[in-house]
Amino acid sequence: MNEPDHYRVLGVSPQAPRNEIQAAYRRRLRETHPDRGGDEAEFHLVQGAWETLSHAGLRREYDLLRFGRRAARRYGKAAAKPSHRKVRGWNVAPPPEPVQHAFPTEGALVAVPWHARLRLARPVYRPSAWIAAAVSIAAAAVWVFMGLGFLGQAFASDSWIFLLLAIPVTIAIAMIVVVQTSRALRRRPDTAPPPPTGRLIFATLFAAAVIALAGPSTPWGWALGVYVLTGAALAWTVKRVRYTVALRRQVGAALRQFNAFGPVGTRPKADRPTGKLLREVLTNLPAARLFVALPAEPDTRVPHAIVCGDRIALLCAPVGRDSADVDSVNLPEAVKVLTAALPDAHVQGWVLWPTLPEAARAGEEAAVHDVAVGQAAADIGLWLASAGAVYDLPVLQALRMRLAAVPGPRTGDRTPAVRT
């Protein structure tokens, strides 16, 4: 860290309460004030130390950056990340009551709105926590059953050597599986756990060797092989259950409360035609969610991104409002970056022109489209609706993690940054 040791500047311990820090600050202020013959540089150090340590959020972030795990243990698991690692949510356009459109079947032609052609299904969540829990319970049951079956074969055998070898092998495998499962329960389920490919390959080779040595017709060889295989996969199934439950609890709760998200400190900005487009799409697609100021690269951000299922529509103006905003020039690069970061999602970009230029990009297979903002709602809404009324929780969690990586402003202003 480039910051000085604020506790040493004030002469207090890192565990000192706020009233002790305030008393030390006043004492050091009298000692270092330039009007009383103090050093001006040291006076500024005292001021900076008080500004950091007097604010609870800034002090927690400073302690976590300086002391690491010791500070994390003192503040608890909830403070493992700095205070600005948050995502702001608000409601842009809450879904209204369903309206029954009565279109005449005979007579003059009637302009049918694009959302009248949608077949809206009930939103579902993916992946399923029930399926993950059932797989984990089944793996645990097979593991226990095969372990007991292997021990039963050992006790029924007439060979004492086989019995003496079977007991420690079973206990050793059980201890390894228990340790791996306990570690899986302690880790933070931020991302989807990858399958244990290396562990499964090693367990498969071990099981094949055991079955070959014991003989294909020997029950204890198959019992030991399946016991090792299910034990190698048990920790991953537990991680999967934790991940799916965390998605339902964290992301699912946010989806029920809000339909738009952005980094902390973000203020949503959109001109009137773009705002009308966003409200129309979010109102008529119940599973659509808006992400504001979504970071594509470290120095660029997408002003608006609408997600529905596994489809992501990146929206931008021809010329960005800010120098960091994605525009018509660097939108294709933003599409490539997000496609590489989210391989399970389908990403396309849309440049919203007030008046469509003559050399507009078009085509169903193109990743970037040029559209007129007044007629863009139908194109974007129908493309998003083709994914179905589904909440793809892994995609939404990945986007929320990208928003959480944006540092928030360090200010003492506690007024809400985004007004609903």
GROMACS .gro file of C-alpha atoms in nm:
model
  420
    1MET     CA    1   0.000   0.000   0.000
    2ASN     CA    2   0.112   0.355  -0.076
    3GLU     CA    3  -0.090   0.501   0.210
    4PRO     CA    4   0.093   0.571   0.537
    5ASP     CA    5   0.022   0.382   0.856
    6HIS     CA    6  -0.268   0.586   0.989
    7TYR     CA    7  -0.266   0.412   1.325
    8ARG     CA    8   0.101   0.496   1.377
    9VAL     CA    9   0.039   0.857   1.272
   10LEU     CA   10  -0.227   0.896   1.542
   11GLY     CA   11  -0.046   0.676   1.793
   12VAL     CA   12  -0.327   0.422   1.849
   13SER     CA   13  -0.362   0.047   1.802
   14PRO     CA   14  -0.555  -0.105   1.508
   15GLN     CA   15  -0.816  -0.237   1.754
   16ALA     CA   16  -0.882   0.108   1.907
   17PRO     CA   17  -1.248   0.219   1.920
   18ARG     CA   18  -1.365   0.536   1.750
   19ASN     CA   19  -1.372   0.753   2.065
   20GLU     CA   20  -1.007   0.668   2.136
   21ILE     CA   21  -0.913   0.750   1.777
   22GLN     CA   22  -1.100   1.081   1.802
   23ALA     CA   23  -0.917   1.174   2.124
   24ALA     CA   24  -0.581   1.085   1.968
   25TYR     CA   25  -0.669   1.289   1.658
   26ARG     CA   26  -0.744   1.601   1.866
   27ARG     CA   27  -0.423   1.558   2.062
   28ARG     CA   28  -0.212   1.513   1.751
   29LEU     CA   29  -0.393   1.805   1.583
   30ARG     CA   30  -0.281   2.040   1.861
   31GLU     CA   31   0.074   1.907   1.842
   32THR     CA   32   0.114   1.936   1.464
   33HIS     CA   33  -0.088   2.250   1.384
   34PRO     CA   34   0.128   2.500   1.191
   35ASP     CA   35  -0.006   2.791   1.398
   36ARG     CA   36   0.142   2.624   1.705
   37GLY     CA   37   0.479   2.556   1.550
   38GLY     CA   38   0.404   2.209   1.416
   39ASP     CA   39   0.514   2.050   1.092
   40GLU     CA   40   0.273   2.116   0.803
   41ALA     CA   41   0.344   1.781   0.630
   42GLU     CA   42   0.275   1.589   0.950
   43PHE     CA   43  -0.039   1.797   1.002
   44HIS     CA   44  -0.172   1.679   0.665
   45LEU     CA   45  -0.089   1.319   0.756
   46VAL     CA   46  -0.296   1.354   1.072
   47GLN     CA   47  -0.586   1.496   0.872
   48GLY     CA   48  -0.571   1.210   0.621
   49ALA     CA   49  -0.556   0.950   0.898
   50TRP     CA   50  -0.865   1.096   1.064
   51GLU     CA   51  -1.060   1.111   0.735
   52THR     CA   52  -0.995   0.740   0.679
   53LEU     CA   53  -1.031   0.603   1.033
   54SER     CA   54  -1.336   0.811   1.129
   55HIS     CA   55  -1.544   0.664   0.844
   56ALA     CA   56  -1.651   0.306   0.921
   57GLY     CA   57  -1.652   0.192   0.558
   58LEU     CA   58  -1.318   0.353   0.469
   59ARG     CA   59  -1.157   0.216   0.785
   60ARG     CA   60  -1.278  -0.136   0.709
   61GLU     CA   61  -1.146  -0.115   0.353
   62TYR     CA   62  -0.812   0.024   0.476
   63ASP     CA   63  -0.779  -0.257   0.734
   64LEU     CA   64  -0.863  -0.525   0.479
   65LEU     CA   65  -0.604  -0.393   0.234
   66ARG     CA   66  -0.331  -0.351   0.499
   67PHE     CA   67  -0.385  -0.645   0.734
   68GLY     CA   68  -0.555  -0.898   0.504
   69ARG     CA   69  -0.693  -1.210   0.671
   70ARG     CA   70  -0.649  -1.079   1.025
   71ALA     CA   71  -0.883  -0.789   0.949
   72ALA     CA   72  -1.124  -1.023   0.766
   73ARG     CA   73  -1.146  -1.242   1.076
   74ARG     CA   74  -1.213  -0.937   1.292
   75TYR     CA   75  -1.483  -0.792   1.069
   76GLY     CA   76  -1.639  -1.129   0.976
   77LYS     CA   77  -1.703  -1.308   0.649
   78ALA     CA   78  -1.939  -1.035   0.526
   79ALA     CA   79  -1.646  -0.791   0.513
   80ALA     CA   80  -1.416  -1.014   0.310
   81LYS     CA   81  -1.460  -0.771   0.022
   82PRO     CA   82  -1.417  -0.392   0.033
   83SER     CA   83  -1.725  -0.185   0.099
   84HIS     CA   84  -1.754  -0.065  -0.263
   85ARG     CA   85  -1.791  -0.419  -0.400
   86LYS     CA   86  -2.166  -0.385  -0.428
   87VAL     CA   87  -2.430  -0.374  -0.699
   88ARG     CA   88  -2.705  -0.116  -0.700
   89GLY     CA   89  -3.054  -0.223  -0.807
   90TRP     CA   90  -3.367  -0.027  -0.884
   91ASN     CA   91  -3.693  -0.054  -1.074
   92VAL     CA   92  -3.701   0.117  -1.412
   93ALA     CA   93  -4.042  -0.001  -1.528
   94PRO     CA   94  -4.229  -0.243  -1.299
   95PRO     CA   95  -4.444  -0.485  -1.499
   96PRO     CA   96  -4.800  -0.351  -1.528
   97GLU     CA   97  -5.120  -0.545  -1.510
   98PRO     CA   98  -5.175  -0.761  -1.820
   99VAL     CA   99  -5.387  -0.588  -2.082
  100GLN     CA  100  -5.614  -0.784  -2.312
  101HIS     CA  101  -5.576  -0.658  -2.669
  102ALA     CA  102  -5.895  -0.687  -2.872
  103PHE     CA  103  -5.800  -0.680  -3.240
  104PRO     CA  104  -6.077  -0.709  -3.501
  105THR     CA  105  -6.060  -1.009  -3.729
  106GLU     CA  106  -6.242  -0.843  -4.016
  107GLY     CA  107  -6.236  -0.504  -4.174
  108ALA     CA  108  -5.947  -0.260  -4.200
  109LEU     CA  109  -5.585  -0.359  -4.137
  110VAL     CA  110  -5.464  -0.299  -3.780
  111ALA     CA  111  -5.104  -0.241  -3.671
  112VAL     CA  112  -5.031  -0.515  -3.419
  113PRO     CA  113  -4.760  -0.426  -3.163
  114TRP     CA  114  -4.458  -0.653  -3.149
  115HIS     CA  115  -4.523  -0.770  -2.793
  116ALA     CA  116  -4.869  -0.900  -2.892
  117ARG     CA  117  -4.691  -1.178  -3.085
  118LEU     CA  118  -4.503  -1.308  -2.782
  119ARG     CA  119  -4.586  -1.635  -2.618
  120LEU     CA  120  -4.499  -1.558  -2.259
  121ALA     CA  121  -4.426  -1.856  -2.039
  122ARG     CA  122  -4.379  -1.870  -1.665
  123PRO     CA  123  -4.022  -1.770  -1.570
  124VAL     CA  124  -3.813  -2.060  -1.444
  125TYR     CA  125  -3.474  -2.074  -1.276
  126ARG     CA  126  -3.170  -2.257  -1.404
  127PRO     CA  127  -2.984  -2.453  -1.277
  128SER     CA  128  -3.221  -2.643  -1.051
  129ALA     CA  129  -3.127  -2.673  -0.685
  130TRP     CA  130  -3.351  -2.979  -0.649
  131ILE     CA  131  -3.168  -3.168  -0.922
  132ALA     CA  132  -2.829  -3.075  -0.777
  133ALA     CA  133  -2.940  -3.185  -0.429
  134ALA     CA  134  -3.080  -3.514  -0.563
  135VAL     CA  135  -2.753  -3.590  -0.746
  136SER     CA  136  -2.552  -3.511  -0.431
  137ILE     CA  137  -2.772  -3.729  -0.210
  138ALA     CA  138  -2.758  -4.014  -0.461
  139ALA     CA  139  -2.377  -3.990  -0.482
  140ALA     CA  140  -2.349  -3.989  -0.101
  141ALA     CA  141  -2.584  -4.287  -0.069
  142VAL     CA  142  -2.394  -4.491  -0.330
  143TRP     CA  143  -2.062  -4.397  -0.168
  144VAL     CA  144  -2.176  -4.509   0.180
  145PHE     CA  145  -2.341  -4.824   0.047
  146MET     CA  146  -2.033  -4.930  -0.152
  147GLY     CA  147  -1.804  -4.855   0.140
  148LEU     CA  148  -2.011  -5.071   0.373
  149GLY     CA  149  -2.036  -5.340   0.105
  150PHE     CA  150  -1.657  -5.347   0.066
  151LEU     CA  151  -1.613  -5.379   0.443
  152GLY     CA  152  -1.878  -5.651   0.453
  153GLN     CA  153  -1.688  -5.847   0.186
  154ALA     CA  154  -1.370  -5.803   0.388
  155PHE     CA  155  -1.527  -5.933   0.710
  156ALA     CA  156  -1.683  -6.227   0.527
  157SER     CA  157  -1.346  -6.324   0.381
  158ASP     CA  158  -1.134  -6.591   0.542
  159SER     CA  159  -0.812  -6.397   0.478
  160TRP     CA  160  -0.692  -6.192   0.775
  161ILE     CA  161  -0.445  -6.009   0.554
  162PHE     CA  162  -0.727  -5.889   0.328
  163LEU     CA  163  -0.925  -5.771   0.634
  164LEU     CA  164  -0.626  -5.586   0.781
  165LEU     CA  165  -0.567  -5.409   0.450
  166ALA     CA  166  -0.933  -5.330   0.378
  167ILE     CA  167  -1.003  -5.144   0.704
  168PRO     CA  168  -0.724  -4.880   0.676
  169VAL     CA  169  -0.789  -4.833   0.302
  170THR     CA  170  -1.158  -4.766   0.365
  171ILE     CA  171  -1.083  -4.527   0.652
  172ALA     CA  172  -0.818  -4.340   0.451
  173ILE     CA  173  -1.051  -4.291   0.153
  174ALA     CA  174  -1.332  -4.180   0.385
  175MET     CA  175  -1.105  -3.922   0.556
  176ILE     CA  176  -0.992  -3.781   0.219
  177VAL     CA  177  -1.354  -3.746   0.101
  178VAL     CA  178  -1.464  -3.587   0.430
  179VAL     CA  179  -1.179  -3.332   0.417
  180GLN     CA  180  -1.255  -3.240   0.056
  181THR     CA  181  -1.626  -3.205   0.131
  182SER     CA  182  -1.560  -2.986   0.436
  183ARG     CA  183  -1.339  -2.760   0.223
  184ALA     CA  184  -1.617  -2.738  -0.034
  185LEU     CA  185  -1.858  -2.623   0.238
  186ARG     CA  186  -1.621  -2.348   0.352
  187ARG     CA  187  -1.544  -2.194   0.012
  188ARG     CA  188  -1.742  -1.899  -0.120
  189PRO     CA  189  -1.973  -2.012  -0.407
  190ASP     CA  190  -1.917  -1.713  -0.638
  191THR     CA  191  -1.866  -1.907  -0.961
  192ALA     CA  192  -1.980  -2.241  -1.098
  193PRO     CA  193  -1.751  -2.520  -0.973
  194PRO     CA  194  -1.565  -2.692  -1.259
  195PRO     CA  195  -1.594  -3.073  -1.279
  196PRO     CA  196  -1.302  -3.252  -1.108
  197THR     CA  197  -1.165  -3.395  -1.432
  198GLY     CA  198  -0.819  -3.486  -1.302
  199ARG     CA  199  -0.955  -3.643  -0.985
  200LEU     CA  200  -1.210  -3.848  -1.177
  201ILE     CA  201  -0.946  -3.973  -1.423
  202PHE     CA  202  -0.722  -4.084  -1.137
  203ALA     CA  203  -1.017  -4.252  -0.958
  204THR     CA  204  -1.121  -4.427  -1.281
  205LEU     CA  205  -0.770  -4.564  -1.336
  206PHE     CA  206  -0.754  -4.680  -0.973
  207ALA     CA  207  -1.095  -4.848  -0.999
  208ALA     CA  208  -0.999  -5.019  -1.325
  209ALA     CA  209  -0.676  -5.145  -1.170
  210VAL     CA  210  -0.858  -5.278  -0.862
  211ILE     CA  211  -1.123  -5.457  -1.073
  212ALA     CA  212  -0.853  -5.606  -1.298
  213LEU     CA  213  -0.649  -5.734  -1.001
  214ALA     CA  214  -0.951  -5.874  -0.815
  215GLY     CA  215  -1.118  -6.015  -1.126
  216PRO     CA  216  -1.434  -5.897  -1.300
  217SER     CA  217  -1.642  -6.156  -1.115
  218THR     CA  218  -1.524  -6.048  -0.767
  219PRO     CA  219  -1.781  -5.832  -0.578
  220TRP     CA  220  -1.530  -5.654  -0.355
  221GLY     CA  221  -1.334  -5.520  -0.655
  222TRP     CA  222  -1.643  -5.354  -0.801
  223ALA     CA  223  -1.745  -5.224  -0.457
  224LEU     CA  224  -1.404  -5.064  -0.396
  225GLY     CA  225  -1.391  -4.918  -0.748
  226VAL     CA  226  -1.735  -4.756  -0.726
  227TYR     CA  227  -1.654  -4.644  -0.369
  228VAL     CA  228  -1.349  -4.453  -0.494
  229LEU     CA  229  -1.531  -4.308  -0.798
  230THR     CA  230  -1.829  -4.174  -0.603
  231GLY     CA  231  -1.597  -4.040  -0.334
  232ALA     CA  232  -1.401  -3.844  -0.594
  233ALA     CA  233  -1.721  -3.685  -0.728
  234LEU     CA  234  -1.893  -3.624  -0.394
  235ALA     CA  235  -1.716  -3.296  -0.311
  236TRP     CA  236  -1.806  -3.153  -0.653
  237THR     CA  237  -2.174  -3.238  -0.607
  238VAL     CA  238  -2.172  -3.058  -0.271
  239LYS     CA  239  -2.012  -2.753  -0.435
  240ARG     CA  240  -2.280  -2.763  -0.703
  241VAL     CA  241  -2.558  -2.766  -0.443
  242ARG     CA  242  -2.403  -2.467  -0.262
  243TYR     CA  243  -2.367  -2.281  -0.590
  244THR     CA  244  -2.726  -2.336  -0.700
  245VAL     CA  245  -2.863  -2.246  -0.356
  246ALA     CA  246  -2.651  -1.929  -0.351
  247LEU     CA  247  -2.783  -1.834  -0.694
  248ARG     CA  248  -3.142  -1.875  -0.581
  249ARG     CA  249  -3.078  -1.684  -0.258
  250GLN     CA  250  -2.860  -1.397  -0.386
  251VAL     CA  251  -2.944  -1.343  -0.752
  252GLY     CA  252  -3.300  -1.473  -0.730
  253ALA     CA  253  -3.386  -1.235  -0.446
  254ALA     CA  254  -3.244  -0.940  -0.639
  255LEU     CA  255  -3.446  -1.039  -0.947
  256ARG     CA  256  -3.769  -1.039  -0.751
  257GLN     CA  257  -3.703  -0.687  -0.617
  258PHE     CA  258  -3.544  -0.505  -0.911
  259ASN     CA  259  -3.532  -0.516  -1.288
  260ALA     CA  260  -3.221  -0.298  -1.334
  261PHE     CA  261  -2.870  -0.310  -1.189
  262GLY     CA  262  -2.558  -0.095  -1.198
  263PRO     CA  263  -2.236  -0.026  -1.007
  264VAL     CA  264  -2.270   0.155  -0.677
  265GLY     CA  265  -2.269   0.530  -0.739
  266THR     CA  266  -2.419   0.498  -1.088
  267ARG     CA  267  -2.688   0.734  -1.206
  268PRO     CA  268  -2.892   0.601  -1.501
  269LYS     CA  269  -2.874   0.836  -1.799
  270ALA     CA  270  -3.069   0.800  -2.122
  271ASP     CA  271  -3.232   1.034  -2.367
  272ARG     CA  272  -3.607   1.022  -2.416
  273PRO     CA  273  -3.619   0.780  -2.716
  274THR     CA  274  -3.375   0.537  -2.549
  275GLY     CA  275  -3.566   0.553  -2.221
  276LYS     CA  276  -3.890   0.477  -2.404
  277LEU     CA  277  -3.725   0.177  -2.572
  278LEU     CA  278  -3.593   0.042  -2.240
  279ARG     CA  279  -3.929   0.075  -2.066
  280GLU     CA  280  -4.114  -0.091  -2.352
  281VAL     CA  281  -3.882  -0.393  -2.362
  282LEU     CA  282  -3.863  -0.433  -1.984
  283THR     CA  283  -4.238  -0.399  -1.946
  284ASN     CA  284  -4.333  -0.658  -2.207
  285LEU     CA  285  -4.057  -0.913  -2.129
  286PRO     CA  286  -4.101  -1.022  -1.765
  287ALA     CA  287  -3.766  -1.204  -1.761
  288ALA     CA  288  -3.568  -0.910  -1.910
  289ARG     CA  289  -3.324  -0.727  -1.683
  290LEU     CA  290  -3.129  -0.408  -1.749
  291PHE     CA  291  -2.759  -0.357  -1.665
  292VAL     CA  292  -2.627   0.000  -1.662
  293ALA     CA  293  -2.258   0.093  -1.713
  294LEU     CA  294  -2.158  -0.268  -1.768
  295PRO     CA  295  -1.776  -0.289  -1.793
  296ALA     CA  296  -1.654  -0.450  -2.115
  297GLU     CA  297  -1.284  -0.369  -2.082
  298PRO     CA  298  -1.095  -0.190  -1.802
  299ASP     CA  299  -1.143   0.148  -1.974
  300THR     CA  300  -1.477   0.101  -2.152
  301ARG     CA  301  -1.833   0.034  -2.040
  302VAL     CA  302  -2.160  -0.043  -2.213
  303PRO     CA  303  -2.423   0.221  -2.126
  304HIS     CA  304  -2.718  -0.020  -2.141
  305ALA     CA  305  -2.736  -0.399  -2.167
  306ILE     CA  306  -3.064  -0.595  -2.160
  307VAL     CA  307  -3.051  -0.963  -2.059
  308CYS     CA  308  -3.326  -1.216  -2.122
  309GLY     CA  309  -3.244  -1.581  -2.073
  310ASP     CA  310  -2.904  -1.649  -2.224
  311ARG     CA  311  -2.924  -1.355  -2.467
  312ILE     CA  312  -2.758  -1.018  -2.403
  313ALA     CA  313  -2.833  -0.709  -2.612
  314LEU     CA  314  -2.570  -0.435  -2.581
  315LEU     CA  315  -2.717  -0.091  -2.657
  316CYS     CA  316  -2.518   0.224  -2.726
  317ALA     CA  317  -2.547   0.559  -2.899
  318PRO     CA  318  -2.345   0.648  -3.211
  319VAL     CA  319  -2.134   0.880  -2.994
  320GLY     CA  320  -2.101   0.809  -2.623
  321ARG     CA  321  -2.201   1.059  -2.358
  322ASP     CA  322  -1.872   0.997  -2.177
  323SER     CA  323  -1.525   0.913  -2.304
  324ALA     CA  324  -1.548   0.568  -2.139
  325ASP     CA  325  -1.883   0.479  -2.298
  326VAL     CA  326  -1.894   0.226  -2.579
  327ASP     CA  327  -2.001   0.379  -2.911
  328SER     CA  328  -2.051   0.264  -3.270
  329VAL     CA  329  -1.674   0.234  -3.325
  330ASN     CA  330  -1.576   0.005  -3.037
  331LEU     CA  331  -1.907  -0.181  -2.992
  332PRO     CA  332  -1.787  -0.483  -3.200
  333GLU     CA  333  -1.485  -0.518  -2.970
  334ALA     CA  334  -1.713  -0.503  -2.662
  335VAL     CA  335  -1.928  -0.779  -2.812
  336LYS     CA  336  -1.618  -0.997  -2.863
  337VAL     CA  337  -1.495  -0.936  -2.507
  338LEU     CA  338  -1.828  -1.025  -2.344
  339THR     CA  339  -1.873  -1.326  -2.572
  340ALA     CA  340  -1.535  -1.459  -2.461
  341ALA     CA  341  -1.613  -1.386  -2.093
  342LEU     CA  342  -1.960  -1.549  -2.114
  343PRO     CA  343  -1.928  -1.850  -2.346
  344ASP     CA  344  -2.276  -1.979  -2.254
  345ALA     CA  345  -2.448  -1.654  -2.357
  346HIS     CA  346  -2.540  -1.510  -2.697
  347VAL     CA  347  -2.425  -1.148  -2.721
  348GLN     CA  348  -2.521  -0.897  -2.991
  349GLY     CA  349  -2.478  -0.521  -3.017
  350TRP     CA  350  -2.725  -0.254  -3.128
  351VAL     CA  351  -2.630   0.103  -3.223
  352LEU     CA  352  -2.931   0.330  -3.166
  353TRP     CA  353  -2.930   0.601  -3.434
  354PRO     CA  354  -3.170   0.898  -3.430
  355THR     CA  355  -3.181   0.867  -3.809
  356LEU     CA  356  -3.053   0.550  -3.969
  357PRO     CA  357  -2.745   0.619  -4.186
  358GLU     CA  358  -2.720   0.501  -4.545
  359ALA     CA  359  -2.425   0.266  -4.475
  360ALA     CA  360  -2.604   0.080  -4.194
  361ARG     CA  361  -2.489  -0.265  -4.084
  362ALA     CA  362  -2.761  -0.525  -4.127
  363GLY     CA  363  -2.802  -0.901  -4.143
  364GLU     CA  364  -2.935  -1.175  -3.920
  365GLU     CA  365  -2.591  -1.329  -3.863
  366ALA     CA  366  -2.417  -1.003  -3.780
  367ALA     CA  367  -2.310  -0.946  -3.420
  368VAL     CA  368  -2.365  -0.567  -3.444
  369HIS     CA  369  -2.673  -0.396  -3.588
  370ASP     CA  370  -2.749  -0.034  -3.680
  371VAL     CA  371  -3.112   0.049  -3.602
  372ALA     CA  372  -3.327   0.358  -3.569
  373VAL     CA  373  -3.407   0.414  -3.204
  374GLY     CA  374  -3.776   0.473  -3.278
  375GLN     CA  375  -3.822   0.128  -3.436
  376ALA     CA  376  -3.559  -0.066  -3.237
  377ALA     CA  377  -3.790  -0.201  -2.965
  378ALA     CA  378  -3.950  -0.457  -3.198
  379ASP     CA  379  -3.616  -0.592  -3.330
  380ILE     CA  380  -3.448  -0.607  -2.990
  381GLY     CA  381  -3.757  -0.733  -2.807
  382LEU     CA  382  -3.829  -1.017  -3.049
  383TRP     CA  383  -3.464  -1.125  -3.054
  384LEU     CA  384  -3.456  -1.136  -2.673
  385ALA     CA  385  -3.795  -1.306  -2.650
  386SER     CA  386  -3.674  -1.595  -2.866
  387ALA     CA  387  -3.466  -1.708  -2.566
  388GLY     CA  388  -3.787  -1.764  -2.368
  389ALA     CA  389  -3.911  -1.619  -2.043
  390VAL     CA  390  -3.623  -1.777  -1.850
  391TYR     CA  391  -3.391  -1.640  -1.583
  392ASP     CA  392  -3.045  -1.771  -1.666
  393LEU     CA  393  -2.899  -1.731  -1.318
  394PRO     CA  394  -2.535  -1.814  -1.406
  395VAL     CA  395  -2.532  -1.544  -1.675
  396LEU     CA  396  -2.694  -1.291  -1.442
  397GLN     CA  397  -2.452  -1.379  -1.163
  398ALA     CA  398  -2.154  -1.333  -1.397
  399LEU     CA  399  -2.280  -0.990  -1.503
  400ARG     CA  400  -2.340  -0.885  -1.142
  401MET     CA  401  -1.985  -0.991  -1.057
  402ARG     CA  402  -1.858  -0.766  -1.339
  403LEU     CA  403  -2.054  -0.478  -1.191
  404ALA     CA  404  -1.919  -0.553  -0.844
  405ALA     CA  405  -1.562  -0.520  -0.974
  406VAL     CA  406  -1.618  -0.149  -1.049
  407PRO     CA  407  -1.472   0.068  -0.767
  408GLY     CA  408  -1.725   0.300  -0.613
  409PRO     CA  409  -1.662   0.666  -0.529
  410ARG     CA  410  -1.492   0.724  -0.195
  411THR     CA  411  -1.707   0.993  -0.046
  412GLY     CA  412  -1.880   1.065   0.281
  413ASP     CA  413  -2.209   1.148   0.112
  414ARG     CA  414  -2.461   0.887   0.226
  415THR     CA  415  -2.749   0.999   0.004
  416PRO     CA  416  -2.865   0.732  -0.240
  417ALA     CA  417  -2.665   0.752  -0.562
  418VAL     CA  418  -2.949   0.609  -0.771
  419ARG     CA  419  -3.301   0.727  -0.709
  420THR     CA  420  -3.578   0.486  -0.794
   0.00000   0.00000   0.00000
